[in-house]
Amino acid sequence: MAKKTKLPPEIICLSDDDDEVDHNSKINIKITTPVKEKELLTTNNSNKYEPSNWIIQDKDIIHVSPLPSKYSDIYKKPFEIRCSSVRFGITEFNIDSEIVLMKETEFEMNLSKNFMDNLSIKLAYSDVVKFYFSFESQTPTAFIHVRNEFAVLFDKFIPTSDEHGKGFNPNSKDEKRRHIIFCLKALTPDMERIHIATIFYFLKTKSTKIDVLCISGTRADELYSLARYAKTPTIATPKKTLFTLNTNDLAAKTVGLNNNTIRFDLSSDDLHCLNEGEFLNDNIIDFYLQYIYYEKLSADDRERTHLFNSFFYTRLTQKGNRDNPDISAAERRYNRVKRWVRDVDLFTKNYIIVPVNQNTHWYIVLIQNLNNVPTEGDLISDDEEDTIDDRLKSKKRRRSSRIIRSIGSNSASSSPSPKPSIQLGDELDEADEVTSDNEVPLKQNIEALVSAKKDHSQTPAIIIFDSLRIASKNRVAATLREFLQVEYDHKKALPVGSLARKLFNMDTMPTIEAAVPQQRNYSDCGLYILQYIESYFTHLTSTFTNWCEKNLKGSTKRKEILTVINQHVINKEV
């Protein structure tokens, strides 16, 4: 079967000072504004429309602290801005990989739209007049005002005009058509702080002429309303009443599960986490996961599932004074948690649930069908069934040549090749994890994953449920695979060289990033992971996404957790 050829992106360098053009395997359209035309356009701009409602006052400006010295090299490499979409006036584009690159002289973005695919646009900093951004607004946003020359070139190659005129025109009196808008992805507080400082000082460093401002959430919401709907807020919207626990709710209590054989002592501080805007802590997360396990899972699912508590992954990757320096890194990690699995056979389970907290952000890992991971003998047998010609092309051949090795040794993982851009998730995380093998995670619709569970057609995989998807989880997946391999080698001792040994790596147990509903703020990540697991195991008749959206609306989930806690309070004996 002929292999489909992916069309190369059409690169439109919408800039009049971009002299470098890459001619390798791409269709390049070099656009240069002639000097006379540029002068004419500049002259015409003297009468451009300047609305007063875009003025930023001092009270709207947020001071940006410089980055710590350890990030001093961050401006020397391209930086990734996480964006869900970008708008040029009234036209919205999807962004490949949800990334806009800030490079030495320009923004670079790969876009797609129903009428145009494989489009790469370079926006030179010299064409940018203003760059206002905020992560505090309801929709984190960057507003970009550009020179009219850029819009003229944009309209020439990307037709977006309608009966009212050009779809993108910085001089238009229609506010919806005047700006470029980056719809930024919500971040954890730590990542947000780094991104704000990096974006601000990166642009300040690369171009002194851009008016760069980090603005308040309130002002950003007003500008967003203007830029998207051409509406100026005139009537104050009543403030939403936040869900807050009363004095009785905050009283410390002991709750029990499984006929009170499992108990949690919840302090006032633990319960305070249920107030809207607060992050759920480990005690609340562990209690509710145990509640799901004992009272929501069917008896069959409960028998086939092992639930780790929220400290497992932290302990697995936390260096300690008791670590033995004379054994491999894999064995050191394993020794930290081997007591946790002393009385359980993980390889009889269909599901292993691992809650993870990194950089104050919760996400959850579901390891599925690990008992069906192939053995070395299975892989060799697969290879031998191929013809000699097929072997040279076979993915299985490439796979088995990489994976027949001891994952419990120091050679289990190799250092990744240099990355083309900064990925702050890796820089901030100092956990003792396995360095990943440049794995490219699979992306799968959550409905398909739920359907596979219902049909019992799942393959071995490590599924990441993340409500922000702000950084690669390759190292987490690699570390868990390594743990499983060492645990298997300890529990299922086989003769040296036995082909019956199972192999746990990214080929036999790939990583899947589940396409799940995303949080709309910075504090609800804990709520989302609880709902992900609850929905995955208990609500197969309704669509997963609709169920999550319904139960995570507003403070519904926080109220639900409080209700469950109050229903399981163990009354003190008189």
XYZ file of C-alpha atoms in Angstrom:
574
model
C 0.000 0.000 0.000
C 1.447 3.329 -1.036
C 2.456 5.570 1.826
C 0.553 8.835 1.979
C 2.731 11.858 1.475
C 2.079 14.745 3.809
C 2.025 18.042 1.990
C 4.847 20.369 3.023
C 3.706 23.526 4.768
C 3.428 26.666 2.713
C 5.556 29.241 4.460
C 4.384 32.807 4.168
C 6.970 35.186 5.577
C 4.716 38.122 6.277
C 7.534 40.497 7.051
C 9.484 43.072 5.133
C 12.806 42.416 6.886
C 12.996 38.610 6.884
C 16.014 37.879 4.713
C 16.507 34.230 5.600
C 14.495 31.680 3.646
C 14.744 27.936 4.160
C 14.602 26.165 0.784
C 14.712 22.642 2.160
C 11.629 20.567 1.310
C 9.198 23.450 1.759
C 7.336 25.768 -0.556
C 8.572 29.232 0.348
C 6.805 32.381 -0.748
C 9.114 35.298 -0.124
C 7.214 38.535 0.385
C 8.963 41.866 0.484
C 7.240 45.214 0.667
C 8.804 47.593 -1.886
C 10.214 50.772 -0.380
C 7.781 53.047 -2.209
C 4.807 50.950 -1.189
C 6.081 50.882 2.372
C 6.421 54.666 2.442
C 2.910 55.080 1.006
C 1.429 52.724 3.571
C 3.239 54.499 6.372
C 1.866 57.828 5.142
C -1.654 56.460 5.033
C -1.266 55.253 8.613
C -1.115 58.845 9.842
C -4.915 58.933 9.773
C -5.405 55.489 11.263
C -8.183 54.836 13.720
C -6.950 54.845 17.323
C -9.733 53.953 19.775
C -9.420 55.419 23.257
C -10.845 52.289 24.876
C -7.545 50.456 24.266
C -5.583 52.818 26.507
C -3.804 50.979 29.335
C -3.613 52.932 32.587
C -1.020 52.451 35.312
C -3.520 50.635 37.520
C -3.966 48.005 34.776
C -0.258 47.198 34.461
C 1.245 44.284 36.378
C 4.891 44.550 37.350
C 6.923 41.628 36.000
C 9.815 40.426 38.130
C 12.966 39.301 36.282
C 13.649 35.609 35.906
C 16.014 33.940 38.396
C 19.642 33.838 37.281
C 19.455 30.088 36.578
C 17.191 30.899 33.616
C 19.545 33.495 32.159
C 20.072 31.418 29.002
C 16.376 31.158 28.239
C 16.506 34.007 25.717
C 19.163 32.223 23.663
C 16.768 29.538 22.425
C 13.296 29.583 20.887
C 10.574 29.654 23.517
C 7.252 27.833 23.263
C 4.075 29.790 23.986
C 1.214 27.369 24.567
C -1.834 28.509 22.578
C -5.102 26.764 21.804
C -5.822 28.970 18.784
C -4.936 32.276 17.127
C -7.206 34.868 15.552
C -6.290 37.303 12.796
C -9.174 39.747 13.049
C -12.392 37.770 12.532
C -10.668 34.597 11.299
C -9.642 31.905 13.773
C -6.967 29.286 13.047
C -6.007 26.111 14.814
C -2.370 25.834 15.899
C -0.429 22.650 15.248
C 0.731 21.127 18.557
C -0.772 24.209 20.263
C 2.608 25.955 20.129
C 3.682 29.413 18.914
C 7.454 29.749 18.804
C 9.182 32.937 19.886
C 12.407 32.958 17.896
C 15.281 35.379 17.486
C 13.466 37.853 15.231
C 9.909 36.574 14.885
C 6.913 34.609 16.058
C 6.484 31.406 14.099
C 3.236 29.435 14.010
C 1.930 26.499 11.972
C -1.755 27.032 11.310
C -4.693 25.258 9.738
C -8.184 26.307 8.714
C -10.941 24.575 6.792
C -10.004 26.487 3.658
C -6.227 26.319 4.122
C -3.902 23.731 5.680
C -0.147 23.386 6.166
C 0.323 27.108 6.600
C 3.339 28.476 8.449
C 3.326 32.185 9.272
C 6.270 34.209 10.498
C 5.451 37.484 12.200
C 8.569 39.630 12.606
C 8.946 41.569 15.847
C 9.609 44.663 13.706
C 5.988 44.431 12.521
C 4.592 44.305 16.060
C 3.540 47.632 17.611
C 1.867 46.456 20.844
C 1.832 43.178 22.748
C -0.509 43.089 25.769
C -1.037 39.807 27.589
C -2.581 38.354 30.737
C -2.843 34.965 32.404
C -5.266 36.337 35.023
C -8.206 36.839 32.677
C -11.046 34.364 32.291
C -9.496 33.412 28.949
C -5.697 33.865 29.151
C -4.936 36.012 26.129
C -2.284 37.982 24.240
C -3.432 40.966 22.138
C -1.124 41.958 19.284
C -1.392 45.152 17.257
C 0.722 45.136 14.086
C 1.754 47.574 11.383
C -0.669 47.914 8.490
C 1.961 46.561 6.065
C 1.686 43.164 7.665
C -2.099 43.118 7.289
C -1.832 44.118 3.614
C 0.463 41.177 2.943
C -1.719 38.887 5.027
C -4.799 39.792 2.978
C -2.889 39.249 -0.247
C -2.093 35.615 0.511
C -4.826 34.649 2.989
C -8.214 35.927 1.799
C -10.516 36.596 4.755
C -12.590 39.512 3.449
C -16.375 39.585 3.618
C -19.116 42.028 2.633
C -17.951 44.390 5.407
C -14.340 44.579 4.270
C -11.045 42.941 5.150
C -11.266 40.280 7.828
C -8.017 41.537 9.348
C -7.248 45.251 9.260
C -5.388 47.115 12.057
C -7.008 50.388 10.905
C -10.579 49.107 10.853
C -13.229 50.798 12.979
C -14.638 47.344 13.675
C -12.805 46.222 16.813
C -13.209 42.553 15.867
C -10.949 43.043 12.828
C -8.110 45.054 14.333
C -5.967 42.621 16.316
C -4.183 39.315 16.388
C -5.234 37.313 19.442
C -3.325 34.413 20.956
C -5.662 32.278 23.086
C -3.156 31.151 25.700
C -3.336 27.866 27.574
C -3.973 28.010 31.322
C -0.886 27.141 33.384
C -0.029 26.160 36.914
C 1.072 29.082 39.141
C 4.771 28.143 38.894
C 4.639 27.729 35.118
C 2.589 30.908 34.795
C 5.203 32.920 36.697
C 7.991 31.638 34.457
C 5.987 32.189 31.268
C 5.035 35.758 32.175
C 8.634 36.744 32.888
C 9.989 34.903 29.846
C 7.478 36.343 27.366
C 7.893 39.861 28.772
C 11.695 39.979 28.876
C 12.152 37.881 25.733
C 10.279 40.489 23.687
C 11.938 43.364 25.530
C 15.320 41.830 24.731
C 14.602 41.087 21.068
C 12.856 44.357 20.198
C 12.979 47.585 22.165
C 10.284 49.194 19.998
C 7.398 46.907 20.977
C 5.076 48.217 23.680
C 5.036 45.079 25.858
C 2.717 45.039 28.876
C 1.431 42.396 31.254
C -2.035 43.582 32.208
C -4.592 42.769 34.871
C -7.215 40.099 34.364
C -10.024 42.651 34.601
C -8.549 44.841 31.843
C -7.760 41.815 29.705
C -11.377 40.647 29.993
C -12.520 44.077 28.776
C -10.115 44.013 25.820
C -11.146 40.449 24.983
C -14.789 41.527 24.879
C -13.825 44.360 22.550
C -11.608 42.285 20.271
C -13.968 39.307 19.986
C -17.409 40.915 20.137
C -16.781 44.656 19.647
C -18.564 45.242 22.948
C -17.564 47.661 25.680
C -18.712 46.488 29.131
C -21.142 49.115 30.388
C -23.025 47.281 33.122
C -21.107 45.690 35.922
C -21.703 41.953 35.942
C -22.744 40.714 39.383
C -19.895 38.863 40.978
C -20.340 35.141 41.301
C -20.800 33.944 44.869
C -17.911 31.608 45.582
C -18.527 28.290 47.241
C -17.240 28.608 50.810
C -17.455 26.155 53.699
C -19.115 27.300 56.895
C -17.747 26.827 60.420
C -19.431 23.455 60.933
C -18.152 22.137 57.605
C -14.596 23.167 58.515
C -14.610 21.266 61.803
C -12.055 18.445 61.860
C -13.585 15.015 61.357
C -12.727 11.356 60.851
C -14.275 9.618 57.853
C -14.388 5.929 57.056
C -14.644 3.740 53.952
C -15.039 0.002 53.384
C -16.992 -0.523 56.607
C -14.669 1.914 58.381
C -11.622 -0.312 57.821
C -10.017 2.631 56.012
C -10.044 5.912 57.889
C -8.989 9.447 57.098
C -8.490 12.146 59.697
C -9.424 15.355 57.889
C -8.242 18.545 59.542
C -9.728 21.975 59.170
C -6.895 22.800 56.747
C -7.764 19.746 54.633
C -11.403 20.792 54.436
C -10.469 24.388 53.676
C -9.146 23.077 50.327
C -12.752 22.567 49.241
C -13.365 26.320 49.197
C -13.638 27.554 45.637
C -10.316 28.773 44.256
C -8.252 26.509 46.533
C -6.122 23.562 45.389
C -7.150 20.136 46.640
C -4.460 18.614 48.862
C -3.263 15.012 49.081
C -5.645 14.050 51.913
C -8.738 15.089 49.958
C -7.426 13.502 46.750
C -6.629 10.199 48.477
C -9.956 10.080 50.312
C -12.049 10.649 47.207
C -10.037 8.197 45.077
C -10.582 5.551 47.766
C -14.272 6.468 47.777
C -14.413 5.896 44.010
C -12.540 2.615 44.403
C -14.752 1.161 47.137
C -18.133 2.645 46.284
C -18.145 3.487 42.571
C -16.171 0.686 40.931
C -17.946 -2.570 40.204
C -16.765 -5.635 42.118
C -15.031 -6.895 38.953
C -13.253 -3.586 38.316
C -12.227 -3.348 41.965
C -10.681 -6.838 41.808
C -8.779 -5.895 38.656
C -7.593 -2.462 39.847
C -4.792 -1.330 42.131
C -4.886 2.219 43.469
C -1.684 3.890 44.666
C -1.994 6.877 46.967
C -0.735 10.330 46.102
C 2.647 9.796 47.790
C 3.690 6.798 45.703
C 5.172 8.619 42.726
C 6.714 11.282 44.944
C 8.438 8.601 47.019
C 9.546 6.702 43.923
C 11.339 9.764 42.555
C 12.500 11.457 45.759
C 16.199 11.149 46.494
C 17.045 10.283 50.074
C 20.016 9.864 52.392
C 19.305 6.136 52.599
C 19.747 5.594 48.855
C 22.432 3.014 48.135
C 24.994 4.606 45.764
C 26.433 1.202 44.814
C 23.385 -0.048 42.912
C 21.767 1.094 39.677
C 19.508 4.138 39.588
C 16.588 1.855 38.692
C 17.166 -0.315 41.765
C 17.548 2.767 43.985
C 14.200 4.072 42.829
C 12.601 0.667 43.268
C 13.967 0.207 46.791
C 12.172 3.353 47.925
C 8.744 1.841 47.235
C 9.176 -1.936 47.216
C 7.437 -2.219 50.592
C 4.384 -0.566 49.032
C 3.892 -3.518 46.669
C 5.078 -6.290 48.977
C 1.608 -7.840 49.341
C 0.141 -7.191 45.898
C 0.716 -8.806 42.515
C 0.424 -5.903 40.096
C 0.635 -8.244 37.128
C -2.774 -9.738 37.871
C -4.361 -6.287 37.558
C -5.947 -4.708 34.507
C -5.580 -1.179 35.872
C -3.109 0.660 38.065
C -4.048 4.198 39.101
C -1.235 6.618 39.995
C -2.090 10.203 41.060
C 0.840 12.571 40.495
C 1.540 16.069 41.805
C 4.365 18.035 40.203
C 4.952 21.771 40.397
C 1.679 22.137 42.384
C -0.285 20.565 39.516
C -2.302 17.353 39.778
C -2.702 14.868 36.953
C -3.392 11.142 36.982
C -1.870 8.128 35.253
C -3.798 4.985 34.371
C -1.678 1.942 33.503
C -3.825 -0.572 31.674
C -3.601 -4.220 30.609
C -0.017 -4.697 31.811
C -0.470 -8.460 32.034
C -0.644 -8.574 28.222
C 2.739 -6.952 27.718
C 4.663 -9.236 25.321
C 7.654 -11.353 26.276
C 11.004 -11.413 24.526
C 9.930 -14.690 22.959
C 6.744 -13.089 21.607
C 8.730 -10.339 19.941
C 11.308 -12.646 18.430
C 8.515 -14.893 17.163
C 6.845 -11.904 15.552
C 10.074 -11.047 13.762
C 10.629 -14.565 12.480
C 7.201 -14.618 10.859
C 8.223 -11.772 8.578
C 9.997 -12.373 5.274
C 13.579 -11.223 4.957
C 12.482 -8.290 2.835
C 9.743 -7.356 5.296
C 12.171 -7.459 8.215
C 14.126 -4.585 6.779
C 10.997 -2.471 6.852
C 9.148 -3.954 9.781
C 8.324 -1.734 12.739
C 8.374 -4.861 14.878
C 11.962 -5.517 13.837
C 13.019 -2.045 14.806
C 11.049 -2.385 17.994
C 12.554 -5.682 19.152
C 16.102 -4.592 18.387
C 15.631 -1.690 20.775
C 13.777 -3.365 23.570
C 15.671 -6.609 24.202
C 17.774 -5.173 26.946
C 17.638 -4.958 30.703
C 15.495 -2.028 31.681
C 16.622 -2.458 35.257
C 20.158 -1.408 34.355
C 21.699 2.016 33.992
C 21.515 1.646 30.234
C 17.743 1.481 30.401
C 17.346 4.996 29.147
C 19.370 7.182 26.887
C 19.773 10.930 26.968
C 17.435 12.763 24.619
C 18.799 14.618 21.628
C 18.943 18.405 21.996
C 15.514 19.977 21.834
C 14.886 22.899 19.502
C 13.053 24.920 22.105
C 12.736 25.522 25.825
C 10.407 23.160 27.692
C 10.066 24.605 31.155
C 8.240 21.626 32.578
C 11.496 19.699 32.421
C 13.594 22.536 33.817
C 11.409 23.112 36.852
C 11.054 19.446 37.799
C 14.008 18.121 39.765
C 12.513 14.705 40.530
C 14.733 11.623 40.246
C 13.127 10.335 37.072
C 14.214 8.315 34.053
C 15.378 10.445 31.162
C 12.948 9.659 28.379
C 13.845 8.258 24.960
C 12.293 11.066 22.935
C 9.019 9.185 22.899
C 6.214 10.765 20.913
C 3.048 10.029 22.914
C -0.053 8.837 21.100
C -3.072 11.118 21.313
C -6.433 9.415 21.627
C -9.971 10.627 22.043
C -11.260 9.789 25.492
C -14.466 8.363 24.056
C -12.391 5.786 22.154
C -10.543 4.828 25.354
C -13.795 4.398 27.264
C -15.265 2.382 24.402
C -12.205 0.089 24.375
C -12.657 -0.472 28.113
C -16.293 -1.384 27.614
C -15.429 -3.791 24.776
C -12.441 -5.294 26.647
C -10.260 -4.468 23.643
C -7.554 -2.477 25.397
C -3.876 -2.896 24.678
C -1.086 -2.300 27.227
C -0.586 1.434 27.652
C 0.182 4.235 30.078
C -2.626 6.783 29.775
C -2.058 10.352 30.968
C -5.141 12.285 32.090
C -4.030 15.923 32.360
C -6.340 18.932 32.568
C -3.634 21.382 31.443
C -1.215 19.395 29.247
C 1.463 22.036 29.816
C 4.589 19.885 29.656
C 5.780 16.525 28.427
C 5.041 13.560 30.705
C 7.535 11.290 28.918
C 9.791 11.021 31.952
C 6.876 10.067 34.189
C 5.846 7.303 31.790
C 9.435 6.095 31.424
C 9.903 6.041 35.207
C 6.734 4.005 35.737
C 7.729 1.537 33.015
C 11.108 1.123 34.664
C 9.422 0.496 38.034
C 7.181 -2.160 36.470
C 10.167 -3.872 34.832
C 12.171 -4.032 38.062
C 9.104 -5.152 40.031
C 8.468 -7.860 37.432
C 12.075 -9.055 37.548
C 11.914 -9.242 41.346
C 8.516 -10.922 41.609
C 8.688 -13.189 38.538
C 12.219 -14.478 38.796
C 13.168 -16.328 35.608
C 16.372 -18.095 34.514
C 18.964 -15.805 32.943
C 18.270 -15.482 29.231
C 14.690 -16.743 29.479
C 12.517 -15.644 26.584
C 9.473 -15.711 28.878
C 10.515 -12.398 30.446
C 8.077 -9.561 29.799
C 9.462 -6.273 28.530
C 8.063 -2.942 29.679
C 9.090 -0.029 27.486
C 7.644 2.607 25.212
C 7.097 0.113 22.367
C 5.371 -2.637 24.333
C 3.542 -0.171 26.582
C 3.244 3.196 24.794
C 2.166 6.459 26.345
C -1.264 7.819 25.433
C -2.272 11.412 26.115
C -6.026 11.303 26.622
C -7.914 14.138 24.937
C -9.936 15.121 27.995
C -11.831 18.302 28.976
C -9.429 21.026 30.095
C -9.684 23.166 33.221
C -10.554 26.838 32.811
C -8.628 28.172 35.783
C -5.507 27.431 37.817
C -6.998 25.747 40.877
C -9.283 22.933 39.709
C -6.740 20.337 38.527
C -7.485 18.086 41.521
C -11.204 18.159 40.773
C -10.571 17.162 37.184
C -8.459 14.108 37.921
C -11.089 12.844 40.354
C -13.813 13.304 37.762
C -11.685 11.695 35.029
C -11.318 8.468 37.013
C -14.900 8.480 38.240
C -16.240 8.999 34.724
C -13.880 6.458 33.163
C -15.016 3.658 35.457
C -18.651 4.463 36.163
C -20.402 6.360 33.385
C -20.075 4.451 30.144
C -23.649 5.106 29.022
C -23.159 8.862 28.791
C -20.384 10.466 26.798
C -17.327 11.014 28.950
C -16.883 14.654 27.953
C -20.505 15.615 28.626
C -20.430 13.917 31.997
C -17.207 15.669 33.000
C -18.490 19.049 31.846
C -21.760 18.598 33.739
C -20.129 17.552 36.997
C -17.289 20.063 36.919
C -19.452 23.087 36.212
C -18.889 25.809 38.792
C -18.492 24.491 42.314
C -20.574 21.330 41.755
C -17.688 18.932 42.301
C -16.487 20.681 45.460
C -19.986 20.468 46.933
C -20.212 16.826 45.924
C -16.938 15.964 47.662
C -18.073 17.756 50.832
C -21.358 15.842 50.754
C -19.520 12.529 50.413
C -17.241 13.456 53.331
C -20.210 14.318 55.554
C -21.921 11.055 54.622
C -18.899 9.065 55.794
C -18.165 10.804 59.089
C -17.465 8.353 61.906
C -19.367 9.553 64.954
C -17.363 9.615 68.157
C -18.466 7.089 70.702
C -20.069 8.647 73.765
